Coordinates of N, CA and C in Angstrom, one line a residue:
M1 N 82.2 109.7 35.0 CA 82.8 108.4 34.5 C 84.2 108.6 34.1
T2 N 85.1 107.7 34.6 CA 86.5 107.8 34.2 C 86.7 107.1 32.9
G3 N 87.9 107.3 32.3 CA 88.2 106.7 31.0 C 88.3 105.2 31.1
S4 N 88.6 104.6 32.3 CA 88.7 103.2 32.4 C 87.4 102.4 32.5
E5 N 86.3 103.2 32.8 CA 85.0 102.6 32.9 C 84.4 102.4 31.6
S6 N 83.6 101.4 31.4 CA 82.9 101.2 30.1 C 81.5 100.7 30.4
T7 N 80.6 100.8 29.4 CA 79.3 100.3 29.6 C 79.3 98.7 29.6
P8 N 78.7 98.1 30.6 CA 78.7 96.6 30.6 C 77.9 96.0 29.4
S9 N 78.4 94.9 28.9 CA 77.6 94.2 27.9 C 77.7 92.7 28.2
F10 N 76.8 92.0 27.5 CA 76.8 90.5 27.7 C 77.0 89.9 26.3
R11 N 78.0 89.0 26.2 CA 78.3 88.3 24.9 C 77.8 86.9 25.0
L12 N 76.9 86.6 24.0 CA 76.3 85.3 23.9 C 76.7 84.5 22.7
A13 N 77.4 83.4 22.9 CA 77.8 82.6 21.7 C 76.7 81.6 21.4
Y14 N 76.6 81.3 20.1 CA 75.6 80.3 19.7 C 76.1 79.5 18.5
V15 N 75.8 78.2 18.4 CA 76.3 77.4 17.3 C 75.2 77.3 16.2
P16 N 75.6 76.8 15.0 CA 74.7 76.7 13.9 C 73.5 75.8 14.3
G17 N 72.3 76.3 13.9 CA 71.1 75.6 14.2 C 70.3 76.1 15.3
V18 N 71.0 76.8 16.2 CA 70.3 77.4 17.4 C 69.8 78.8 17.0
T19 N 68.6 79.1 17.4 CA 68.0 80.5 17.1 C 67.8 81.2 18.5
P20 N 68.6 82.1 18.8 CA 68.5 82.8 20.2 C 67.6 84.0 20.2
A21 N 66.9 84.2 19.1 CA 66.1 85.5 19.0 C 65.1 85.7 20.1
K22 N 64.4 84.7 20.6 CA 63.4 84.8 21.6 C 64.1 85.3 22.9
W23 N 65.2 84.7 23.3 CA 65.9 85.1 24.6 C 66.5 86.5 24.4
V24 N 67.0 86.8 23.3 CA 67.6 88.2 23.0 C 66.5 89.2 23.2
R25 N 65.3 89.0 22.6 CA 64.2 89.9 22.8 C 63.9 90.2 24.2
I26 N 63.8 89.1 25.0 CA 63.4 89.3 26.4 C 64.5 90.1 27.1
W27 N 65.8 89.7 26.8 CA 66.9 90.5 27.4 C 66.8 92.0 27.2
N28 N 66.5 92.3 25.9 CA 66.5 93.7 25.5 C 65.3 94.5 26.2
E29 N 64.2 93.7 26.5 CA 63.1 94.3 27.2 C 63.4 94.5 28.7
R30 N 64.1 93.6 29.3 CA 64.4 93.7 30.7 C 65.7 94.5 31.1
L31 N 66.7 94.4 30.2 CA 67.9 95.1 30.5 C 68.3 96.0 29.3
P32 N 67.5 97.0 29.0 CA 67.7 97.8 27.8 C 69.1 98.6 27.9
D33 N 69.6 98.8 29.1 CA 70.9 99.5 29.2 C 72.1 98.6 29.1
V34 N 71.9 97.3 28.9 CA 73.1 96.4 28.8 C 73.0 95.7 27.4
P35 N 73.8 96.1 26.5 CA 73.8 95.5 25.1 C 74.1 94.0 25.2
L36 N 73.4 93.2 24.4 CA 73.7 91.8 24.2 C 74.3 91.6 22.8
D37 N 75.6 91.1 22.8 CA 76.3 90.9 21.6 C 76.3 89.4 21.3
L38 N 75.8 89.1 20.1 CA 75.8 87.7 19.6 C 77.1 87.3 18.9
V39 N 77.6 86.1 19.3 CA 78.8 85.6 18.7 C 78.6 84.2 18.1
A40 N 78.5 84.2 16.8 CA 78.3 83.0 16.1 C 79.6 82.2 16.0
V41 N 79.5 80.9 16.4 CA 80.7 80.1 16.4 C 80.4 78.7 15.9
P42 N 81.4 78.0 15.2 CA 81.2 76.6 14.8 C 81.0 75.8 16.0
A43 N 80.3 74.7 15.9 CA 80.0 73.8 17.1 C 81.3 73.3 17.7
A44 N 82.3 73.0 16.9 CA 83.5 72.4 17.4 C 84.4 73.4 18.2
E45 N 84.1 74.7 18.0 CA 85.0 75.7 18.6 C 84.3 76.4 19.8
A46 N 83.0 76.1 20.0 CA 82.2 76.8 21.0 C 82.9 76.7 22.4
S47 N 83.4 75.5 22.8 CA 84.0 75.4 24.2 C 85.2 76.2 24.3
D48 N 86.0 76.3 23.3 CA 87.3 77.1 23.3 C 86.9 78.5 23.4
V49 N 85.9 79.0 22.7 CA 85.5 80.4 22.8 C 85.1 80.8 24.2
L50 N 84.3 79.9 24.9 CA 83.9 80.2 26.2 C 85.0 80.1 27.2
R51 N 85.9 79.1 27.0 CA 87.0 78.9 27.9 C 88.0 80.1 27.9
E52 N 88.2 80.6 26.7 CA 89.1 81.7 26.5 C 88.5 83.1 26.8
G53 N 87.2 83.2 27.2 CA 86.6 84.4 27.5 C 86.1 85.2 26.3
G54 N 85.9 84.5 25.2 CA 85.4 85.2 24.0 C 83.9 85.4 24.1
A55 N 83.2 84.8 25.0 CA 81.8 85.0 25.3 C 81.5 84.7 26.8
D56 N 80.4 85.3 27.3 CA 80.1 85.1 28.7 C 79.3 83.8 28.9
A57 N 78.5 83.4 27.9 CA 77.8 82.1 28.0 C 77.5 81.8 26.5
G58 N 76.9 80.6 26.3 CA 76.7 80.2 24.9 C 75.7 79.0 24.8
F59 N 74.9 79.0 23.7 CA 74.1 77.9 23.4 C 75.0 76.9 22.6
V60 N 75.3 75.8 23.2 CA 76.2 74.8 22.6 C 75.6 73.5 22.5
R61 N 76.2 72.5 21.8 CA 75.8 71.2 21.8 C 76.6 70.3 22.7
L62 N 75.9 69.3 23.3 CA 76.7 68.4 24.1 C 77.5 67.5 23.3
P63 N 78.7 67.0 23.8 CA 79.1 67.1 25.2 C 79.9 68.3 25.5
V64 N 79.9 68.7 26.8 CA 80.7 69.8 27.3 C 81.5 69.2 28.5
D65 N 82.6 69.9 28.8 CA 83.4 69.5 30.0 C 82.8 70.0 31.3
R66 N 82.2 69.0 32.0 CA 81.4 69.4 33.2 C 82.4 69.7 34.4
T67 N 83.7 69.5 34.2 CA 84.6 69.9 35.3 C 84.9 71.4 35.2
F68 N 84.6 72.0 34.1 CA 84.9 73.4 33.9 C 83.7 74.2 33.6
F69 N 82.7 73.6 32.9 CA 81.5 74.4 32.5 C 80.3 74.0 33.4
S70 N 79.4 74.9 33.6 CA 78.1 74.6 34.0 C 77.2 74.5 32.8
A71 N 76.1 73.8 32.9 CA 75.2 73.6 31.7 C 73.8 73.4 32.1
I72 N 72.9 74.1 31.4 CA 71.5 73.9 31.7 C 70.9 73.3 30.4
P73 N 70.3 72.0 30.5 CA 69.7 71.4 29.3 C 68.5 72.2 28.8
L74 N 68.5 72.4 27.4 CA 67.4 73.1 26.8 C 66.4 72.2 26.1
Y75 N 67.0 71.4 25.1 CA 66.1 70.5 24.3 C 67.0 69.5 23.6
T76 N 66.4 68.4 23.1 CA 67.1 67.4 22.3 C 66.4 67.4 21.0
E77 N 67.2 67.4 19.9 CA 66.6 67.5 18.6 C 66.3 66.1 17.9
T78 N 65.3 66.2 17.0 CA 65.1 65.0 16.2 C 66.2 65.0 15.1
T79 N 66.6 63.7 14.8 CA 67.6 63.5 13.8 C 66.9 63.2 12.5
V80 N 67.4 63.8 11.4 CA 66.8 63.6 10.1 C 67.8 63.2 9.0
V81 N 67.3 62.6 7.9 CA 68.2 62.4 6.8 C 67.8 63.3 5.7
M82 N 68.8 64.0 5.1 CA 68.5 65.0 4.0 C 68.7 64.2 2.7
V83 N 67.7 64.3 1.8 CA 67.7 63.6 0.5 C 67.2 64.5 -0.6
P84 N 67.6 64.2 -1.9 CA 66.9 64.9 -3.0 C 65.4 64.7 -3.0
K85 N 64.7 65.7 -3.5 CA 63.2 65.6 -3.4 C 62.6 64.4 -4.1
D86 N 63.3 63.9 -5.1 CA 62.8 62.8 -5.9 C 63.4 61.4 -5.4
H87 N 64.0 61.4 -4.2 CA 64.6 60.2 -3.7 C 63.5 59.2 -3.2
L88 N 63.7 57.9 -3.2 CA 62.8 56.9 -2.8 C 62.5 57.1 -1.3
V89 N 63.4 57.6 -0.5 CA 63.2 57.8 0.9 C 61.9 58.6 1.2
T90 N 61.6 59.5 0.3 CA 60.5 60.5 0.5 C 59.2 59.8 0.5
A91 N 59.1 58.5 0.1 CA 57.8 57.8 0.1 C 57.4 57.4 1.5
A92 N 58.4 57.4 2.5 CA 58.1 57.0 3.9 C 58.0 58.2 4.8
D93 N 57.3 58.1 5.9 CA 57.2 59.1 6.8 C 58.4 59.2 7.7
E94 N 59.1 58.1 7.9 CA 60.3 58.0 8.7 C 61.1 56.8 8.3
V95 N 62.4 56.8 8.6 CA 63.2 55.7 8.2 C 64.1 55.3 9.4
S96 N 64.8 54.2 9.3 CA 65.8 53.7 10.3 C 67.2 53.8 9.7
V97 N 68.2 53.6 10.5 CA 69.5 53.6 10.1 C 69.7 52.4 9.1
E98 N 69.1 51.3 9.3 CA 69.2 50.1 8.4 C 68.7 50.4 7.0
D99 N 67.7 51.3 6.9 CA 67.1 51.7 5.6 C 68.2 52.4 4.8
L100 N 69.2 53.0 5.4 CA 70.2 53.7 4.7 C 71.5 52.9 4.4
A101 N 71.4 51.6 4.7 CA 72.6 50.8 4.6 C 73.2 50.8 3.2
D102 N 72.5 50.8 2.2 CA 73.0 50.8 0.8 C 73.2 52.1 0.2
E103 N 73.0 53.2 0.9 CA 73.1 54.6 0.4 C 74.5 55.1 0.8
V104 N 75.0 56.0 -0.1 CA 76.2 56.8 0.3 C 75.7 57.9 1.2
V105 N 76.3 57.9 2.4 CA 75.9 58.9 3.4 C 77.2 59.7 3.8
F106 N 77.0 61.0 3.7 CA 78.2 61.9 4.0 C 78.4 62.1 5.5
H107 N 79.6 62.2 5.9 CA 80.0 62.4 7.3 C 80.9 63.6 7.3
P108 N 80.4 64.8 7.3 CA 81.2 66.0 7.2 C 82.1 66.1 8.4
L109 N 83.2 66.9 8.3 CA 84.2 67.1 9.4 C 83.6 67.8 10.6
D110 N 82.5 68.6 10.3 CA 81.9 69.3 11.4 C 80.6 68.6 11.9
D111 N 80.5 67.3 11.7 CA 79.3 66.5 12.1 C 79.2 66.6 13.6
V112 N 77.9 66.8 14.1 CA 77.7 67.0 15.5 C 77.0 65.8 16.2
L113 N 76.8 64.8 15.4 CA 76.2 63.5 16.0 C 77.3 62.6 16.4
D114 N 77.1 61.9 17.6 CA 78.1 61.1 18.1 C 77.8 59.6 17.6
W115 N 78.3 59.3 16.5 CA 78.1 58.0 15.9 C 79.2 57.0 16.4
E116 N 78.7 55.8 16.8 CA 79.6 54.7 17.0 C 80.2 54.2 15.7
R117 N 79.3 54.2 14.7 CA 79.6 53.9 13.3 C 78.7 54.6 12.4
P118 N 79.2 55.5 11.6 CA 78.3 56.3 10.7 C 77.5 55.3 9.8
P119 N 76.2 55.7 9.5 CA 75.4 54.8 8.7 C 75.8 54.8 7.2
G120 N 75.2 53.8 6.5 CA 75.4 53.8 5.0 C 76.8 53.5 4.5
Q121 N 77.0 53.7 3.2 CA 78.3 53.5 2.6 C 79.1 54.8 2.7
P122 N 80.4 54.7 3.0 CA 81.2 56.0 3.2 C 81.4 56.6 1.8
A123 N 81.4 57.9 1.8 CA 81.7 58.7 0.6 C 83.2 58.6 0.3
F124 N 83.6 59.0 -0.9 CA 85.0 59.0 -1.3 C 85.9 59.8 -0.4
E125 N 85.3 61.0 0.0 CA 86.0 61.8 1.0 C 85.0 62.5 1.8
R126 N 85.4 63.0 3.0 CA 84.5 63.7 3.9 C 84.4 65.2 3.5
P127 N 83.2 65.7 3.3 CA 83.1 67.2 3.1 C 83.6 68.0 4.3
A128 N 84.1 69.1 4.1 CA 84.7 70.0 5.1 C 83.6 70.4 6.1
T129 N 82.4 70.8 5.5 CA 81.3 71.4 6.4 C 80.0 70.7 6.0
T130 N 79.0 70.9 6.9 CA 77.7 70.4 6.6 C 77.1 71.1 5.4
E131 N 77.4 72.4 5.2 CA 76.9 73.2 4.1 C 77.4 72.5 2.8
D132 N 78.7 72.1 2.8 CA 79.2 71.5 1.6 C 78.5 70.2 1.3
A133 N 78.2 69.4 2.4 CA 77.6 68.1 2.2 C 76.2 68.3 1.7
V134 N 75.5 69.4 2.1 CA 74.1 69.6 1.5 C 74.2 69.9 0.0
E135 N 75.2 70.6 -0.4 CA 75.4 70.8 -1.8 C 75.5 69.5 -2.6
L136 N 76.2 68.6 -2.0 CA 76.4 67.2 -2.7 C 75.1 66.5 -2.7
V137 N 74.3 66.6 -1.6 CA 73.0 65.9 -1.6 C 72.1 66.5 -2.7
A138 N 72.1 67.8 -2.9 CA 71.3 68.4 -3.9 C 71.7 67.9 -5.3
A139 N 73.0 67.6 -5.4 CA 73.5 67.1 -6.7 C 73.2 65.6 -6.9
G140 N 72.6 65.0 -5.9 CA 72.3 63.6 -6.1 C 73.4 62.6 -5.8
V141 N 74.5 63.1 -5.2 CA 75.7 62.2 -5.0 C 75.5 61.3 -3.7
G142 N 74.8 61.7 -2.7 CA 74.6 61.0 -1.5 C 73.6 61.6 -0.6
L143 N 73.5 61.1 0.6 CA 72.6 61.6 1.7 C 73.4 62.1 2.8
L144 N 72.6 62.8 3.8 CA 73.3 63.4 4.9 C 72.3 63.3 6.1
V145 N 72.9 62.8 7.2 CA 72.1 62.7 8.5 C 72.5 63.8 9.4
V146 N 71.6 64.7 9.9 CA 71.9 65.8 10.7 C 70.7 66.1 11.7
P147 N 71.0 66.9 12.8 CA 69.9 67.4 13.6 C 68.9 68.2 12.7
Q148 N 67.6 68.2 13.1 CA 66.6 68.8 12.3 C 66.9 70.3 12.1
S149 N 67.4 71.0 13.1 CA 67.7 72.4 13.0 C 68.7 72.7 11.9
L150 N 69.6 71.8 11.7 CA 70.6 72.1 10.6 C 70.0 71.8 9.2
A151 N 69.1 70.9 9.2 CA 68.3 70.7 7.9 C 67.5 71.9 7.6
R152 N 66.9 72.5 8.6 CA 66.2 73.8 8.3 C 67.1 74.9 8.0
L153 N 68.2 75.0 8.7 CA 69.2 76.1 8.4 C 69.7 76.0 6.9
H154 N 69.9 74.8 6.4 CA 70.4 74.7 5.1 C 69.3 74.3 4.1
H155 N 68.1 74.8 4.3 CA 67.0 74.4 3.5 C 67.2 74.8 2.0
R156 N 66.8 73.9 1.1 CA 66.8 74.2 -0.3 C 65.6 73.6 -0.9
R157 N 65.1 74.2 -2.0 CA 63.9 73.7 -2.7 C 64.1 72.3 -3.3
D158 N 65.3 71.9 -3.6 CA 65.5 70.6 -4.2 C 65.9 69.6 -3.3
V159 N 65.9 69.9 -2.0 CA 66.2 68.9 -0.9 C 65.1 68.9 0.2
T160 N 64.9 67.7 0.7 CA 63.9 67.5 1.8 C 64.5 66.6 2.8
Y161 N 63.7 66.2 3.8 CA 64.3 65.4 4.9 C 63.2 64.5 5.5
R162 N 63.6 63.4 6.1 CA 62.7 62.5 6.9 C 63.4 62.2 8.2
P163 N 62.6 62.0 9.3 CA 63.2 61.6 10.6 C 63.8 60.2 10.5
V164 N 64.9 60.0 11.2 CA 65.6 58.8 11.4 C 65.4 58.3 12.8
V165 N 64.6 57.3 13.0 CA 64.1 57.0 14.3 C 65.1 56.4 15.3
D166 N 66.1 55.8 14.8 CA 67.1 55.1 15.7 C 68.5 55.7 15.6
A167 N 68.6 56.9 15.1 CA 69.9 57.6 15.0 C 70.3 58.3 16.3
P168 N 71.6 58.6 16.6 CA 71.9 59.4 17.7 C 71.3 60.8 17.6
Q169 N 71.0 61.4 18.8 CA 70.4 62.8 18.8 C 71.4 63.8 19.4
S170 N 71.2 65.0 19.0 CA 72.0 66.1 19.5 C 71.2 67.0 20.5
S171 N 71.8 67.2 21.7 CA 71.1 68.0 22.7 C 71.8 69.4 22.8
V172 N 71.0 70.4 23.0 CA 71.5 71.8 23.1 C 71.4 72.3 24.6
V173 N 72.4 72.9 25.1 CA 72.4 73.4 26.4 C 72.9 74.9 26.5
L174 N 72.5 75.6 27.5 CA 73.1 76.9 27.8 C 74.3 76.6 28.7
S175 N 75.5 77.0 28.3 CA 76.7 76.7 29.1 C 77.6 77.9 29.3
W176 N 78.3 77.9 30.4 CA 79.2 79.0 30.7 C 80.3 78.5 31.7
P177 N 81.5 79.1 31.8 CA 82.5 78.7 32.8 C 82.0 78.8 34.2
E178 N 82.0 77.8 34.9 CA 81.4 77.8 36.3 C 82.0 78.9 37.2
E179 N 83.3 79.1 37.0 CA 84.0 80.1 37.9 C 83.7 81.6 37.4
A180 N 83.0 81.7 36.3 CA 82.7 83.0 35.8 C 81.2 83.3 35.8
T181 N 80.5 82.9 36.9 CA 79.1 83.0 37.0 C 78.8 84.4 37.5
T182 N 78.7 85.4 36.6 CA 78.5 86.8 37.0 C 77.0 87.1 37.2
E183 N 76.7 88.3 37.6 CA 75.3 88.7 37.8 C 74.6 88.7 36.4
L184 N 75.3 89.1 35.4 CA 74.7 89.2 34.0 C 74.4 87.7 33.5
V185 N 75.3 86.8 33.9 CA 75.1 85.4 33.5 C 73.8 84.9 34.3
E186 N 73.7 85.3 35.6 CA 72.5 84.9 36.3 C 71.3 85.5 35.7
D187 N 71.4 86.7 35.3 CA 70.2 87.4 34.6 C 69.8 86.6 33.4
F188 N 70.7 86.1 32.6 CA 70.4 85.4 31.4 C 69.9 84.0 31.7
I189 N 70.4 83.4 32.8 CA 69.9 82.1 33.2 C 68.4 82.2 33.6
G190 N 68.1 83.3 34.3 CA 66.7 83.6 34.7 C 65.8 83.7 33.5
I191 N 66.3 84.3 32.4 CA 65.5 84.5 31.2 C 65.2 83.1 30.6
V192 N 66.3 82.3 30.5 CA 66.2 81.0 29.8 C 65.3 80.1 30.6
R193 N 65.3 80.2 31.9 CA 64.5 79.4 32.8 C 63.1 79.9 32.9
G194 N 62.8 81.0 32.4 CA 61.4 81.6 32.4 C 61.0 82.3 33.7
R195 N 62.0 82.7 34.4 CA 61.7 83.5 35.6 C 61.0 84.8 35.3
T196 N 60.2 85.3 36.2 CA 59.5 86.6 35.9 C 60.5 87.7 36.1
V197 N 60.1 88.9 35.6 CA 60.9 90.1 35.7 C 61.2 90.5 37.2
N198 N 60.3 90.1 38.1 CA 60.4 90.5 39.5 C 61.3 89.5 40.3
S199 N 61.7 88.4 39.7 CA 62.4 87.4 40.4 C 63.9 87.9 40.6
T200 N 64.4 87.7 41.8 CA 65.8 88.1 42.1 C 66.7 87.0 42.4
R201 N 66.2 85.8 42.0 CA 67.1 84.6 42.4 C 68.4 84.7 41.7
G202 N 69.4 84.4 42.5 CA 70.8 84.5 42.0 C 71.5 85.8 42.3
R203 N 70.7 86.8 42.5 CA 71.2 88.1 42.9 C 71.4 88.2 44.5
T204 N 72.2 89.1 44.9 CA 72.3 89.3 46.4 C 71.0 89.9 46.9
Q205 N 70.5 89.3 47.9 CA 69.2 89.7 48.4 C 69.4 90.8 49.4
P206 N 68.5 91.8 49.4 CA 68.6 92.9 50.4 C 68.3 92.4 51.8
A207 N 69.0 93.0 52.7 CA 68.8 92.6 54.1 C 67.4 92.7 54.5
A208 N 66.9 91.7 55.2 CA 65.5 91.7 55.6 C 65.3 92.7 56.7
Q209 N 64.2 93.5 56.6 CA 63.9 94.5 57.6 C 63.3 93.8 58.8
P210 N 63.7 94.2 60.0 CA 63.1 93.6 61.2 C 61.6 93.9 61.3
Q211 N 60.8 92.9 61.6 CA 59.4 93.1 61.6 C 59.0 93.6 63.0
S212 N 58.0 94.5 63.0 CA 57.6 95.1 64.2 C 56.9 94.1 65.1
Q213 N 57.2 94.1 66.4 CA 56.6 93.1 67.3 C 55.2 93.5 67.6
P214 N 54.2 92.5 67.6 CA 52.9 92.9 68.0 C 52.8 93.4 69.4
K215 N 51.8 94.3 69.6 CA 51.7 94.8 70.9 C 51.3 93.8 71.9
A216 N 52.0 93.8 73.1 CA 51.7 92.8 74.1 C 50.3 93.0 74.7
K217 N 49.7 91.9 74.9 CA 48.3 92.0 75.5 C 48.5 92.4 77.0
R218 N 47.5 93.2 77.4 CA 47.6 93.7 78.8 C 47.3 92.5 79.7
A219 N 48.2 92.3 80.6 CA 48.1 91.2 81.5 C 46.9 91.4 82.4
E220 N 46.6 92.7 82.7 CA 45.5 93.0 83.6 C 44.1 92.5 83.0
T221 N 44.0 92.7 81.7 CA 42.7 92.4 81.1 C 42.6 90.9 80.8
S222 N 43.7 90.2 80.6 CA 43.6 88.8 80.2 C 43.6 87.9 81.4
G223 N 44.0 88.4 82.6 CA 44.1 87.5 83.8 C 43.1 87.9 84.9
A224 N 43.7 88.2 86.0 CA 42.9 88.5 87.2 C 42.2 89.8 87.1
R225 N 41.0 89.9 87.8 CA 40.3 91.2 87.8 C 41.0 92.1 88.7
R226 N 40.7 93.4 88.6 CA 41.3 94.4 89.4 C 40.8 94.2 90.9
K227 N 41.7 94.5 91.8 CA 41.3 94.4 93.2 C 40.5 95.6 93.6
P228 N 39.5 95.4 94.4 CA 38.7 96.5 94.8 C 39.4 97.5 95.7
A229 N 39.0 98.7 95.7 CA 39.7 99.7 96.6 C 39.2 99.4 98.0
A230 N 40.0 99.7 99.0 CA 39.7 99.4 100.4 C 38.4 100.1 100.8
G231 N 37.6 99.4 101.6 CA 36.3 99.9 102.1 C 35.2 99.8 101.1
K232 N 35.5 99.3 99.9 CA 34.4 99.2 98.9 C 34.1 97.7 98.7
P233 N 32.8 97.3 98.7 CA 32.5 95.9 98.5 C 32.6 95.5 97.1
T234 N 32.8 94.3 96.8 CA 32.9 93.7 95.5 C 31.6 93.3 95.0
R235 N 31.4 93.3 93.7 CA 30.2 92.9 93.1 C 30.0 91.4 93.3
G236 N 28.8 91.0 93.6 CA 28.5 89.6 93.8 C 29.1 89.0 95.1
G237 N 29.7 89.9 95.9 CA 30.3 89.4 97.1 C 29.4 89.6 98.3
G238 N 30.0 89.9 99.5 CA 29.3 90.1 100.7 C 28.9 91.5 101.0
G239 N 28.9 92.4 100.1 CA 28.6 93.8 100.3 C 27.1 94.0 100.4
A240 N 26.7 95.3 100.5 CA 25.3 95.6 100.7 C 24.5 95.2 99.5
K241 N 25.1 95.4 98.2 CA 24.3 95.1 97.1 C 24.2 93.6 96.8
G242 N 25.3 92.9 97.3 CA 25.3 91.4 97.0 C 24.6 90.6 98.0
A243 N 24.5 91.1 99.3 CA 23.9 90.2 100.4 C 22.4 90.2 100.3
K244 N 21.8 89.1 100.8 CA 20.4 89.0 100.9 C 19.9 89.6 102.2
R245 N 18.8 90.3 102.1 CA 18.3 90.9 103.3 C 17.3 90.0 103.9
G246 N 17.6 89.6 105.2 CA 16.6 88.7 105.9 C 15.4 89.5 106.5
K247 N 14.3 88.7 106.7 CA 13.1 89.3 107.2 C 13.3 89.7 108.7
P248 N 12.8 90.8 109.2 CA 12.9 91.2 110.6 C 12.1 90.2 111.4
R249 N 12.6 89.8 112.6 CA 11.8 89.0 113.5 C 10.9 89.8 114.3
R250 N 9.6 89.2 114.6 CA 8.7 89.9 115.4 C 9.1 89.7 116.9
R251 N 8.9 90.7 117.7 CA 9.1 90.6 119.1 C 7.9 90.1 119.8
S252 N 8.1 89.2 120.7 CA 7.0 88.6 121.4 C 6.6 89.5 122.5

């Protein structure tokens, strides 16, 4: 190995709320000689990291630029409202956006939901991060609407959440630059899509070996019978064995 050669690796970006452990485990089982490096990135920076080559592929949230990136949909999350544990909202199994109309609802700068108009009453200022907003919810200052995975990520004993049935939802996709679809990217796509270890889809297929031709049937046995040798009678024909013997006539 020369000094310019290096061990190949695969860099996987992921945004907060996404748990890539299952796919990483399968990768390590199937490609133990190719290290998988995880790259944690804020949701707003994920596209730039992929575009600039900071990762080979990533679990990101929609929207993505489909003129530059390929994307495989994975799942769409339930949207929830985070509230203090003693809040009136906890009396219901689920709520609507209208139920939050009189509440102060935080809209952090890293919000991942595509609101036409954020619900509730606006806070005095927007928290810098979702984590900061959760701290304010715990202090009883207001509420926060987020994808369920972020509510779980920032779980606290003094905060709980309830589904919001008519809020925008966030979808997670596997994305990568379309022009940088390498064999390792194809390998990871196969893992995400649940292909078996023996599947070679996306890889260069080996040239097919020519199949041996079946032996030709003998024309002699499938068609006409063999011609008899000269001077020998045929079976069932006019020969001695095939002809009927007539009775001799009596002489008068």
